[in-house]
Amino acid sequence: MKTQTFLKGSFILFFSALITKALGALFKIPLTMLLGGVGMGYFGCAYGLFLPIYALSITGLSTAVASLVAKEHGAGHIQNVRKIRRTARLLFAGVGLLLSGFIWLFAVPFARSTAADASAAYAIRMMAPAAFFGCLAAVERGYYEGLCNMYPTAISQAVESIAKVACGLLFSHYVFTHETQVLAYFPAGTPILPIAAAAAVLGVTLSTACGVLYFFFRNLGGDGLPKAVSSSASLSIGSLMRSLFQIMLPVALGSFVTNLTSLIDLCTMMRCFDHLQQTQAAALFQKFGAVAAESTFPALVYGAFSGMALTVFNLVPSVTNMFGKSVLPCAAQSWAKGQKEAVQKQLQSVLFLTALIALPAAGGLFCLSDSILTLLYPGQETACRIAAESLRSLLPGMVFLCFTMPLFSILQGIGRADLPVKYMLPCVAVKLLGNILFLQIPACSLLGAGLSTSLCYALLFGMTLFSLCRMLGMSLRGLKPILPLCYAATMSITTAYLFRNLTRAMPLPVMLLCSVGCDVWRCIIVAGKNGEPPARGALLPNGLRLARSSPVAEFCFLLLFSYIHLICQLTAFQNYDIIYGM
């Protein structure tokens, strides 16, 4: 069977993530318009319980299966490869059933203790079967990833996304259009919003079942491996189970701790805003108006934060995480051969690719958060205003998270999956303390959860990077190729921000601003005089023209050219051309 290289696998998963996230936005945006901020609070409550459980069981499972399969497949032990899948299927089907039962049984106590509303239990219970289907799908994805075949993972994710959009929106819309018939099945006085949110969650659960169904039909045609031959190196089922858990537990605990940030927000935000309503009502009224006095205001704030701001926040890390998914087996092979220099190059490459996407994305979202959220969620002015302020405070954390996840993958590949768990515990403590401190202050209450999240991920990135560089015998100077990207991102952000200020009085389309920022980013990175890379000592030499830019964007850039040119000449990197030697 022909395997895929790191770069090819990365791009397969990268484009799959783009499609998945586009479909995810196509699901979340209309759903938010249907449910509103309060309804999204019920929807987010189900995810608040499910995501830590999902991370604890499924995230580590896929990595464990992929690692064992890659090792045995590299040694030519086809019999063991297939035995790993059979063992993992049986073992984690049972684990998935237990997790589903746990979610179902503890839905009501969890809803009462976190959302202070037992109605949220409907959505939580609809999420319960997803744990079972998620475990089955994770085994199959890990199996094919271990064989360096990323197509099944990519296709299954697309299938799940399509099913989620279709089923989730259809079910939720049905509840609203058949309200009388639906409420007849529930106790008298049950509000419609929790039921509609539960219907949307049921669509998400059915999408995970569709992912498992895809693998069922995919496996009918075989896995592409030759017929197994009996080998003296055959592994016992007991040893396979131990190996799976030895790899899975540290990775799962690391993912669980990471998802604790969402659980912390769920447990603190609504209660803190409820407390502010009772103790700081005048300050909230001055900041938010009459809506701050409504009983649903805490759910509105949490729904805007989790359903709008975090939805946009998670788009970029979920895409860049595909680079880390592909670098893991490469780092594991290089480390096993004692090739530290190869791992260093992989570290530089994955961080460079991540920076190429994360930095301009964060800058664009910072400059255009209000416009983007208004464009995505029309008719939700109050929720968009709340979400935009929260999103801006989340963006530094988004950049650090994008950089951190590939570092985690490399640590897992070199056999130190325990370190992310150790580093994340103090970071989660920072997140909790930050929420408790900032959310109690009315002036920065909307920024509180975002600021604490950014501090959490900044500390996590620093600790992980320092540890990894020390293990690889690599100084921070080895990361110098990323600096020009940081500089270019700063210039593009500055251009977009200045251009926006110059045209603040006009109804400026969002895409025009994005075009200006992206054109400046592109010209600094790829364009130079006569189409060549910029010369040493200057990023914008005389005579620079935009590469393949639109006339409108070029005209806008020329308006600010002299100002940007001065900044570039004063602060240009002397070793910018190091990029082109990679």
PDB file of C-alpha atoms in Angstrom, residues 8-294:
ATOM      1  CA  LYS A   8       0.818  15.478   1.641  1.00  0.00           C
ATOM      2  CA  GLY A   9      -0.921  14.140   4.723  1.00  0.00           C
ATOM      3  CA  SER A  10      -0.876  17.614   6.271  1.00  0.00           C
ATOM      4  CA  PHE A  11      -2.522  19.192   3.272  1.00  0.00           C
ATOM      5  CA  ILE A  12      -5.156  16.451   3.017  1.00  0.00           C
ATOM      6  CA  LEU A  13      -6.137  17.018   6.636  1.00  0.00           C
ATOM      7  CA  PHE A  14      -5.754  20.774   6.240  1.00  0.00           C
ATOM      8  CA  PHE A  15      -8.230  21.031   3.384  1.00  0.00           C
ATOM      9  CA  SER A  16     -10.508  18.575   5.142  1.00  0.00           C
ATOM     10  CA  ALA A  17     -10.458  20.825   8.188  1.00  0.00           C
ATOM     11  CA  LEU A  18     -11.275  23.839   6.023  1.00  0.00           C
ATOM     12  CA  ILE A  19     -14.307  22.050   4.586  1.00  0.00           C
ATOM     13  CA  THR A  20     -15.336  20.783   8.007  1.00  0.00           C
ATOM     14  CA  LYS A  21     -15.092  24.205   9.596  1.00  0.00           C
ATOM     15  CA  ALA A  22     -16.916  25.860   6.738  1.00  0.00           C
ATOM     16  CA  LEU A  23     -19.739  23.373   7.215  1.00  0.00           C
ATOM     17  CA  GLY A  24     -19.512  23.887  10.958  1.00  0.00           C
ATOM     18  CA  ALA A  25     -20.023  27.610  10.467  1.00  0.00           C
ATOM     19  CA  LEU A  26     -22.896  26.824   8.112  1.00  0.00           C
ATOM     20  CA  PHE A  27     -24.400  24.876  11.025  1.00  0.00           C
ATOM     21  CA  LYS A  28     -23.644  27.211  13.924  1.00  0.00           C
ATOM     22  CA  ILE A  29     -24.628  30.503  12.268  1.00  0.00           C
ATOM     23  CA  PRO A  30     -28.195  29.533  11.251  1.00  0.00           C
ATOM     24  CA  LEU A  31     -28.547  27.621  14.524  1.00  0.00           C
ATOM     25  CA  THR A  32     -27.654  30.754  16.487  1.00  0.00           C
ATOM     26  CA  MET A  33     -30.239  32.687  14.512  1.00  0.00           C
ATOM     27  CA  LEU A  34     -32.810  30.016  15.342  1.00  0.00           C
ATOM     28  CA  LEU A  35     -31.994  29.578  19.030  1.00  0.00           C
ATOM     29  CA  GLY A  36     -30.672  33.018  19.952  1.00  0.00           C
ATOM     30  CA  GLY A  37     -28.196  33.652  22.736  1.00  0.00           C
ATOM     31  CA  VAL A  38     -30.236  31.887  25.424  1.00  0.00           C
ATOM     32  CA  GLY A  39     -30.845  28.802  23.290  1.00  0.00           C
ATOM     33  CA  MET A  40     -27.152  28.618  22.439  1.00  0.00           C
ATOM     34  CA  GLY A  41     -26.491  28.647  26.163  1.00  0.00           C
ATOM     35  CA  TYR A  42     -28.453  25.383  26.467  1.00  0.00           C
ATOM     36  CA  PHE A  43     -26.641  24.016  23.420  1.00  0.00           C
ATOM     37  CA  GLY A  44     -23.267  24.979  24.905  1.00  0.00           C
ATOM     38  CA  CYS A  45     -24.166  23.342  28.207  1.00  0.00           C
ATOM     39  CA  ALA A  46     -24.338  19.948  26.485  1.00  0.00           C
ATOM     40  CA  TYR A  47     -20.927  20.512  24.927  1.00  0.00           C
ATOM     41  CA  GLY A  48     -19.552  21.690  28.260  1.00  0.00           C
ATOM     42  CA  LEU A  49     -20.015  18.210  29.717  1.00  0.00           C
ATOM     43  CA  PHE A  50     -19.381  16.241  26.544  1.00  0.00           C
ATOM     44  CA  LEU A  51     -16.090  17.826  25.422  1.00  0.00           C
ATOM     45  CA  PRO A  52     -14.021  16.838  28.509  1.00  0.00           C
ATOM     46  CA  ILE A  53     -15.407  13.291  28.293  1.00  0.00           C
ATOM     47  CA  TYR A  54     -14.751  13.217  24.558  1.00  0.00           C
ATOM     48  CA  ALA A  55     -11.199  14.432  25.101  1.00  0.00           C
ATOM     49  CA  LEU A  56     -10.569  11.937  27.887  1.00  0.00           C
ATOM     50  CA  SER A  57     -11.612   8.942  25.812  1.00  0.00           C
ATOM     51  CA  ILE A  58     -11.545   9.634  22.089  1.00  0.00           C
ATOM     52  CA  THR A  59      -8.660  12.034  21.461  1.00  0.00           C
ATOM     53  CA  GLY A  60      -6.084   9.827  23.153  1.00  0.00           C
ATOM     54  CA  LEU A  61      -7.594   6.704  21.616  1.00  0.00           C
ATOM     55  CA  SER A  62      -6.955   7.830  18.050  1.00  0.00           C
ATOM     56  CA  THR A  63      -3.346   8.738  18.862  1.00  0.00           C
ATOM     57  CA  ALA A  64      -2.721   5.437  20.661  1.00  0.00           C
ATOM     58  CA  VAL A  65      -4.083   3.317  17.815  1.00  0.00           C
ATOM     59  CA  ALA A  66      -2.163   5.340  15.220  1.00  0.00           C
ATOM     60  CA  SER A  67       1.125   4.987  17.144  1.00  0.00           C
ATOM     61  CA  LEU A  68       0.851   1.229  17.612  1.00  0.00           C
ATOM     62  CA  VAL A  69      -0.301   0.625  14.034  1.00  0.00           C
ATOM     63  CA  ALA A  70       2.544   2.745  12.625  1.00  0.00           C
ATOM     64  CA  LYS A  71       5.108   0.849  14.675  1.00  0.00           C
ATOM     65  CA  GLU A  72       3.878  -2.623  13.709  1.00  0.00           C
ATOM     66  CA  HIS A  73       3.265  -1.677  10.085  1.00  0.00           C
ATOM     67  CA  GLY A  74       6.785  -0.300   9.801  1.00  0.00           C
ATOM     68  CA  ALA A  75       8.112  -3.623  11.097  1.00  0.00           C
ATOM     69  CA  GLY A  76       6.021  -5.520   8.526  1.00  0.00           C
ATOM     70  CA  HIS A  77       3.823  -7.251  11.130  1.00  0.00           C
ATOM     71  CA  ILE A  78       0.528  -7.148   9.216  1.00  0.00           C
ATOM     72  CA  GLN A  79      -1.046  -9.685  11.532  1.00  0.00           C
ATOM     73  CA  ASN A  80      -0.411  -7.444  14.535  1.00  0.00           C
ATOM     74  CA  VAL A  81      -1.721  -4.406  12.682  1.00  0.00           C
ATOM     75  CA  ARG A  82      -5.112  -6.014  12.197  1.00  0.00           C
ATOM     76  CA  LYS A  83      -5.111  -7.447  15.704  1.00  0.00           C
ATOM     77  CA  ILE A  84      -4.626  -3.938  17.087  1.00  0.00           C
ATOM     78  CA  ARG A  85      -7.777  -2.778  15.324  1.00  0.00           C
ATOM     79  CA  ARG A  86      -9.841  -5.756  16.458  1.00  0.00           C
ATOM     80  CA  THR A  87      -8.710  -5.367  20.046  1.00  0.00           C
ATOM     81  CA  ALA A  88      -9.296  -1.608  20.070  1.00  0.00           C
ATOM     82  CA  ARG A  89     -12.766  -2.024  18.579  1.00  0.00           C
ATOM     83  CA  LEU A  90     -13.918  -4.419  21.298  1.00  0.00           C
ATOM     84  CA  LEU A  91     -12.240  -2.575  24.151  1.00  0.00           C
ATOM     85  CA  PHE A  92     -13.426   0.898  23.314  1.00  0.00           C
ATOM     86  CA  ALA A  93     -16.903  -0.068  22.219  1.00  0.00           C
ATOM     87  CA  GLY A  94     -17.364  -1.042  25.873  1.00  0.00           C
ATOM     88  CA  VAL A  95     -15.732   2.199  27.035  1.00  0.00           C
ATOM     89  CA  GLY A  96     -18.045   4.180  24.768  1.00  0.00           C
ATOM     90  CA  LEU A  97     -21.138   2.485  26.192  1.00  0.00           C
ATOM     91  CA  LEU A  98     -20.011   3.269  29.736  1.00  0.00           C
ATOM     92  CA  LEU A  99     -19.396   6.912  28.876  1.00  0.00           C
ATOM     93  CA  SER A 100     -22.782   7.219  27.195  1.00  0.00           C
ATOM     94  CA  GLY A 101     -24.464   5.791  30.271  1.00  0.00           C
ATOM     95  CA  PHE A 102     -22.531   8.172  32.512  1.00  0.00           C
ATOM     96  CA  ILE A 103     -23.632  11.228  30.514  1.00  0.00           C
ATOM     97  CA  TRP A 104     -27.256  10.096  30.481  1.00  0.00           C
ATOM     98  CA  LEU A 105     -27.413   9.378  34.240  1.00  0.00           C
ATOM     99  CA  PHE A 106     -25.688  12.556  35.398  1.00  0.00           C
ATOM    100  CA  ALA A 107     -27.332  14.956  32.937  1.00  0.00           C
ATOM    101  CA  VAL A 108     -29.817  16.439  35.436  1.00  0.00           C
ATOM    102  CA  PRO A 109     -27.357  16.947  38.338  1.00  0.00           C
ATOM    103  CA  PHE A 110     -24.850  18.515  35.954  1.00  0.00           C
ATOM    104  CA  ALA A 111     -27.455  20.860  34.459  1.00  0.00           C
ATOM    105  CA  ARG A 112     -28.592  22.004  37.907  1.00  0.00           C
ATOM    106  CA  SER A 113     -25.085  22.541  39.243  1.00  0.00           C
ATOM    107  CA  THR A 114     -23.674  24.422  36.259  1.00  0.00           C
ATOM    108  CA  ALA A 115     -26.477  26.139  34.368  1.00  0.00           C
ATOM    109  CA  ALA A 116     -28.803  26.298  37.390  1.00  0.00           C
ATOM    110  CA  ASP A 117     -31.522  25.078  35.031  1.00  0.00           C
ATOM    111  CA  ALA A 118     -32.679  21.456  34.866  1.00  0.00           C
ATOM    112  CA  SER A 119     -34.070  22.073  31.366  1.00  0.00           C
ATOM    113  CA  ALA A 120     -30.515  21.929  30.015  1.00  0.00           C
ATOM    114  CA  ALA A 121     -30.549  18.177  30.767  1.00  0.00           C
ATOM    115  CA  TYR A 122     -32.542  17.521  27.587  1.00  0.00           C
ATOM    116  CA  ALA A 123     -29.646  18.645  25.404  1.00  0.00           C
ATOM    117  CA  ILE A 124     -27.090  16.810  27.542  1.00  0.00           C
ATOM    118  CA  ARG A 125     -28.924  13.507  27.243  1.00  0.00           C
ATOM    119  CA  MET A 126     -29.227  13.846  23.485  1.00  0.00           C
ATOM    120  CA  MET A 127     -25.422  14.081  23.374  1.00  0.00           C
ATOM    121  CA  ALA A 128     -24.904  10.825  25.306  1.00  0.00           C
ATOM    122  CA  PRO A 129     -24.837   8.325  22.370  1.00  0.00           C
ATOM    123  CA  ALA A 130     -22.180  10.435  20.620  1.00  0.00           C
ATOM    124  CA  ALA A 131     -19.584   9.106  23.080  1.00  0.00           C
ATOM    125  CA  PHE A 132     -20.164   5.550  21.867  1.00  0.00           C
ATOM    126  CA  PHE A 133     -20.066   6.396  18.169  1.00  0.00           C
ATOM    127  CA  GLY A 134     -17.080   8.682  18.724  1.00  0.00           C
ATOM    128  CA  CYS A 135     -15.040   5.841  20.235  1.00  0.00           C
ATOM    129  CA  LEU A 136     -15.759   3.565  17.286  1.00  0.00           C
ATOM    130  CA  ALA A 137     -14.861   6.254  14.750  1.00  0.00           C
ATOM    131  CA  ALA A 138     -11.655   7.128  16.642  1.00  0.00           C
ATOM    132  CA  VAL A 139     -10.406   3.544  16.351  1.00  0.00           C
ATOM    133  CA  GLU A 140     -10.910   3.559  12.593  1.00  0.00           C
ATOM    134  CA  ARG A 141      -9.323   6.980  12.126  1.00  0.00           C
ATOM    135  CA  GLY A 142      -6.316   6.025  14.210  1.00  0.00           C
ATOM    136  CA  TYR A 143      -5.927   2.814  12.254  1.00  0.00           C
ATOM    137  CA  TYR A 144      -5.732   4.507   8.866  1.00  0.00           C
ATOM    138  CA  GLU A 145      -3.622   7.378  10.174  1.00  0.00           C
ATOM    139  CA  GLY A 146      -1.136   4.810  11.450  1.00  0.00           C
ATOM    140  CA  LEU A 147      -1.007   3.420   7.920  1.00  0.00           C
ATOM    141  CA  CYS A 148      -0.238   6.983   6.688  1.00  0.00           C
ATOM    142  CA  ASN A 149      -3.531   7.130   4.831  1.00  0.00           C
ATOM    143  CA  MET A 150      -5.309  10.360   5.740  1.00  0.00           C
ATOM    144  CA  TYR A 151      -8.128  10.069   3.207  1.00  0.00           C
ATOM    145  CA  PRO A 152     -10.516   8.011   5.410  1.00  0.00           C
ATOM    146  CA  THR A 153     -10.131  10.491   8.266  1.00  0.00           C
ATOM    147  CA  ALA A 154     -10.727  13.431   5.952  1.00  0.00           C
ATOM    148  CA  ILE A 155     -13.768  11.892   4.249  1.00  0.00           C
ATOM    149  CA  SER A 156     -15.346  10.730   7.505  1.00  0.00           C
ATOM    150  CA  GLN A 157     -15.039  14.220   8.980  1.00  0.00           C
ATOM    151  CA  ALA A 158     -16.718  15.689   5.905  1.00  0.00           C
ATOM    152  CA  VAL A 159     -19.528  13.109   6.117  1.00  0.00           C
ATOM    153  CA  GLU A 160     -20.110  13.953   9.778  1.00  0.00           C
ATOM    154  CA  SER A 161     -20.161  17.678   9.052  1.00  0.00           C
ATOM    155  CA  ILE A 162     -22.698  17.341   6.241  1.00  0.00           C
ATOM    156  CA  ALA A 163     -24.933  15.150   8.409  1.00  0.00           C
ATOM    157  CA  LYS A 164     -24.643  17.599  11.316  1.00  0.00           C
ATOM    158  CA  VAL A 165     -25.734  20.547   9.190  1.00  0.00           C
ATOM    159  CA  ALA A 166     -28.656  18.660   7.670  1.00  0.00           C
ATOM    160  CA  CYS A 167     -29.947  16.880  10.782  1.00  0.00           C
ATOM    161  CA  GLY A 168     -29.209  19.548  13.398  1.00  0.00           C
ATOM    162  CA  LEU A 169     -30.867  22.425  11.572  1.00  0.00           C
ATOM    163  CA  LEU A 170     -33.767  20.299  10.333  1.00  0.00           C
ATOM    164  CA  PHE A 171     -34.606  18.930  13.793  1.00  0.00           C
ATOM    165  CA  SER A 172     -34.321  22.308  15.505  1.00  0.00           C
ATOM    166  CA  HIS A 173     -36.464  23.987  12.847  1.00  0.00           C
ATOM    167  CA  TYR A 174     -39.054  21.217  13.183  1.00  0.00           C
ATOM    168  CA  VAL A 175     -39.394  21.904  16.910  1.00  0.00           C
ATOM    169  CA  PHE A 176     -40.135  25.582  16.316  1.00  0.00           C
ATOM    170  CA  THR A 177     -42.587  24.939  13.485  1.00  0.00           C
ATOM    171  CA  HIS A 178     -44.429  22.170  15.380  1.00  0.00           C
ATOM    172  CA  GLU A 179     -44.250  23.635  18.861  1.00  0.00           C
ATOM    173  CA  THR A 180     -47.643  22.418  20.075  1.00  0.00           C
ATOM    174  CA  GLN A 181     -47.123  18.827  18.982  1.00  0.00           C
ATOM    175  CA  VAL A 182     -43.600  18.692  20.451  1.00  0.00           C
ATOM    176  CA  LEU A 183     -44.523  20.206  23.833  1.00  0.00           C
ATOM    177  CA  ALA A 184     -47.253  17.610  24.249  1.00  0.00           C
ATOM    178  CA  TYR A 185     -44.507  15.047  25.003  1.00  0.00           C
ATOM    179  CA  PHE A 186     -43.012  17.159  27.821  1.00  0.00           C
ATOM    180  CA  PRO A 187     -44.251  18.292  31.249  1.00  0.00           C
ATOM    181  CA  ALA A 188     -46.515  21.325  31.277  1.00  0.00           C
ATOM    182  CA  GLY A 189     -44.668  24.619  31.409  1.00  0.00           C
ATOM    183  CA  THR A 190     -41.531  23.304  29.674  1.00  0.00           C
ATOM    184  CA  PRO A 191     -40.029  26.135  27.582  1.00  0.00           C
ATOM    185  CA  ILE A 192     -39.437  25.521  23.896  1.00  0.00           C
ATOM    186  CA  LEU A 193     -35.804  26.734  23.741  1.00  0.00           C
ATOM    187  CA  PRO A 194     -34.235  23.820  25.710  1.00  0.00           C
ATOM    188  CA  ILE A 195     -36.149  21.352  23.527  1.00  0.00           C
ATOM    189  CA  ALA A 196     -35.022  23.047  20.318  1.00  0.00           C
ATOM    190  CA  ALA A 197     -31.422  23.018  21.567  1.00  0.00           C
ATOM    191  CA  ALA A 198     -31.776  19.319  22.398  1.00  0.00           C
ATOM    192  CA  ALA A 199     -33.054  18.659  18.875  1.00  0.00           C
ATOM    193  CA  ALA A 200     -29.970  20.357  17.433  1.00  0.00           C
ATOM    194  CA  VAL A 201     -27.741  18.258  19.700  1.00  0.00           C
ATOM    195  CA  LEU A 202     -29.541  15.115  18.505  1.00  0.00           C
ATOM    196  CA  GLY A 203     -28.512  16.070  14.977  1.00  0.00           C
ATOM    197  CA  VAL A 204     -24.892  16.267  16.141  1.00  0.00           C
ATOM    198  CA  THR A 205     -25.192  12.788  17.677  1.00  0.00           C
ATOM    199  CA  LEU A 206     -26.625  11.337  14.478  1.00  0.00           C
ATOM    200  CA  SER A 207     -23.733  12.845  12.541  1.00  0.00           C
ATOM    201  CA  THR A 208     -21.267  10.791  14.599  1.00  0.00           C
ATOM    202  CA  ALA A 209     -23.314   7.691  13.737  1.00  0.00           C
ATOM    203  CA  CYS A 210     -22.982   8.623  10.062  1.00  0.00           C
ATOM    204  CA  GLY A 211     -19.194   8.731  10.493  1.00  0.00           C
ATOM    205  CA  VAL A 212     -19.217   5.170  11.823  1.00  0.00           C
ATOM    206  CA  LEU A 213     -21.491   4.122   8.969  1.00  0.00           C
ATOM    207  CA  TYR A 214     -18.984   5.522   6.462  1.00  0.00           C
ATOM    208  CA  PHE A 215     -16.194   3.362   7.918  1.00  0.00           C
ATOM    209  CA  PHE A 216     -18.457   0.318   7.767  1.00  0.00           C
ATOM    210  CA  PHE A 217     -18.896   0.714   4.009  1.00  0.00           C
ATOM    211  CA  ARG A 218     -15.254   1.785   3.585  1.00  0.00           C
ATOM    212  CA  ASN A 219     -13.994  -1.408   5.203  1.00  0.00           C
ATOM    213  CA  LEU A 220     -16.084  -3.601   2.906  1.00  0.00           C
ATOM    214  CA  GLY A 221     -13.464  -2.911   0.240  1.00  0.00           C
ATOM    215  CA  GLY A 222     -10.530  -3.846   2.494  1.00  0.00           C
ATOM    216  CA  ASP A 223      -7.818  -1.756   4.121  1.00  0.00           C
ATOM    217  CA  GLY A 224      -5.253  -1.944   1.302  1.00  0.00           C
ATOM    218  CA  LEU A 225      -2.865  -4.224   3.198  1.00  0.00           C
ATOM    219  CA  PRO A 226      -1.626  -7.569   1.847  1.00  0.00           C
ATOM    220  CA  LYS A 227      -2.795 -10.837   3.297  1.00  0.00           C
ATOM    221  CA  ALA A 228      -1.456 -11.356   6.803  1.00  0.00           C
ATOM    222  CA  VAL A 229       1.246 -13.938   7.328  1.00  0.00           C
ATOM    223  CA  SER A 230       1.703 -15.714  10.639  1.00  0.00           C
ATOM    224  CA  SER A 231       4.607 -14.280  12.610  1.00  0.00           C
ATOM    225  CA  SER A 232       6.483 -15.283  15.745  1.00  0.00           C
ATOM    226  CA  ALA A 233       6.288 -11.621  16.787  1.00  0.00           C
ATOM    227  CA  SER A 234       2.520 -11.834  17.261  1.00  0.00           C
ATOM    228  CA  LEU A 235       1.325  -9.700  20.180  1.00  0.00           C
ATOM    229  CA  SER A 236      -1.071 -10.961  22.828  1.00  0.00           C
ATOM    230  CA  ILE A 237      -4.355  -9.192  23.466  1.00  0.00           C
ATOM    231  CA  GLY A 238      -3.239  -8.348  27.000  1.00  0.00           C
ATOM    232  CA  SER A 239      -0.054  -6.661  25.846  1.00  0.00           C
ATOM    233  CA  LEU A 240      -1.987  -4.725  23.197  1.00  0.00           C
ATOM    234  CA  MET A 241      -4.436  -3.429  25.795  1.00  0.00           C
ATOM    235  CA  ARG A 242      -1.593  -2.336  28.069  1.00  0.00           C
ATOM    236  CA  SER A 243       0.167  -0.594  25.193  1.00  0.00           C
ATOM    237  CA  LEU A 244      -3.010   1.184  24.144  1.00  0.00           C
ATOM    238  CA  PHE A 245      -3.629   2.516  27.635  1.00  0.00           C
ATOM    239  CA  GLN A 246       0.024   3.463  28.170  1.00  0.00           C
ATOM    240  CA  ILE A 247      -0.095   5.711  25.135  1.00  0.00           C
ATOM    241  CA  MET A 248      -3.704   6.807  25.454  1.00  0.00           C
ATOM    242  CA  LEU A 249      -3.865   7.904  29.083  1.00  0.00           C
ATOM    243  CA  PRO A 250      -1.266  10.721  28.990  1.00  0.00           C
ATOM    244  CA  VAL A 251      -2.656  12.050  25.704  1.00  0.00           C
ATOM    245  CA  ALA A 252      -6.233  11.771  26.933  1.00  0.00           C
ATOM    246  CA  LEU A 253      -5.444  13.479  30.229  1.00  0.00           C
ATOM    247  CA  GLY A 254      -3.717  16.257  28.330  1.00  0.00           C
ATOM    248  CA  SER A 255      -6.747  16.775  26.101  1.00  0.00           C
ATOM    249  CA  PHE A 256      -9.031  16.564  29.112  1.00  0.00           C
ATOM    250  CA  VAL A 257      -7.130  19.283  30.947  1.00  0.00           C
ATOM    251  CA  THR A 258      -7.179  21.457  27.822  1.00  0.00           C
ATOM    252  CA  ASN A 259     -10.960  21.130  27.580  1.00  0.00           C
ATOM    253  CA  LEU A 260     -11.281  22.039  31.255  1.00  0.00           C
ATOM    254  CA  THR A 261     -11.078  25.660  30.134  1.00  0.00           C
ATOM    255  CA  SER A 262     -14.515  25.274  28.519  1.00  0.00           C
ATOM    256  CA  LEU A 263     -15.826  23.578  31.638  1.00  0.00           C
ATOM    257  CA  ILE A 264     -14.435  26.385  33.804  1.00  0.00           C
ATOM    258  CA  ASP A 265     -16.219  28.955  31.648  1.00  0.00           C
ATOM    259  CA  LEU A 266     -19.438  26.988  31.931  1.00  0.00           C
ATOM    260  CA  CYS A 267     -19.178  26.719  35.714  1.00  0.00           C
ATOM    261  CA  THR A 268     -18.115  30.323  36.398  1.00  0.00           C
ATOM    262  CA  MET A 269     -19.517  32.705  33.773  1.00  0.00           C
ATOM    263  CA  MET A 270     -23.251  32.310  34.325  1.00  0.00           C
ATOM    264  CA  ARG A 271     -22.899  32.257  38.082  1.00  0.00           C
ATOM    265  CA  CYS A 272     -20.583  35.278  38.135  1.00  0.00           C
ATOM    266  CA  PHE A 273     -22.935  37.328  35.963  1.00  0.00           C
ATOM    267  CA  ASP A 274     -25.870  36.234  38.085  1.00  0.00           C
ATOM    268  CA  HIS A 275     -23.933  37.504  41.117  1.00  0.00           C
ATOM    269  CA  LEU A 276     -23.171  40.781  39.321  1.00  0.00           C
ATOM    270  CA  GLN A 277     -26.866  41.245  38.588  1.00  0.00           C
ATOM    271  CA  GLN A 278     -27.534  41.117  42.312  1.00  0.00           C
ATOM    272  CA  THR A 279     -24.595  43.207  43.543  1.00  0.00           C
ATOM    273  CA  GLN A 280     -23.617  45.487  40.615  1.00  0.00           C
ATOM    274  CA  ALA A 281     -26.924  46.040  38.851  1.00  0.00           C
ATOM    275  CA  ALA A 282     -26.303  49.753  38.219  1.00  0.00           C
ATOM    276  CA  ALA A 283     -22.885  49.157  36.634  1.00  0.00           C
ATOM    277  CA  LEU A 284     -24.279  46.406  34.393  1.00  0.00           C
ATOM    278  CA  PHE A 285     -27.194  48.625  33.360  1.00  0.00           C
ATOM    279  CA  GLN A 286     -24.815  51.430  32.426  1.00  0.00           C
ATOM    280  CA  LYS A 287     -22.694  49.081  30.291  1.00  0.00           C
ATOM    281  CA  PHE A 288     -25.346  46.872  28.669  1.00  0.00           C
ATOM    282  CA  GLY A 289     -28.630  48.725  29.058  1.00  0.00           C
ATOM    283  CA  ALA A 290     -31.978  47.256  30.010  1.00  0.00           C
ATOM    284  CA  VAL A 291     -31.026  43.761  28.847  1.00  0.00           C
ATOM    285  CA  ALA A 292     -28.742  43.446  31.902  1.00  0.00           C
ATOM    286  CA  ALA A 293     -31.765  43.393  34.190  1.00  0.00           C
ATOM    287  CA  GLU A 294     -33.387  40.410  32.494  1.00  0.00           C
TER     288      GLU A 294
END
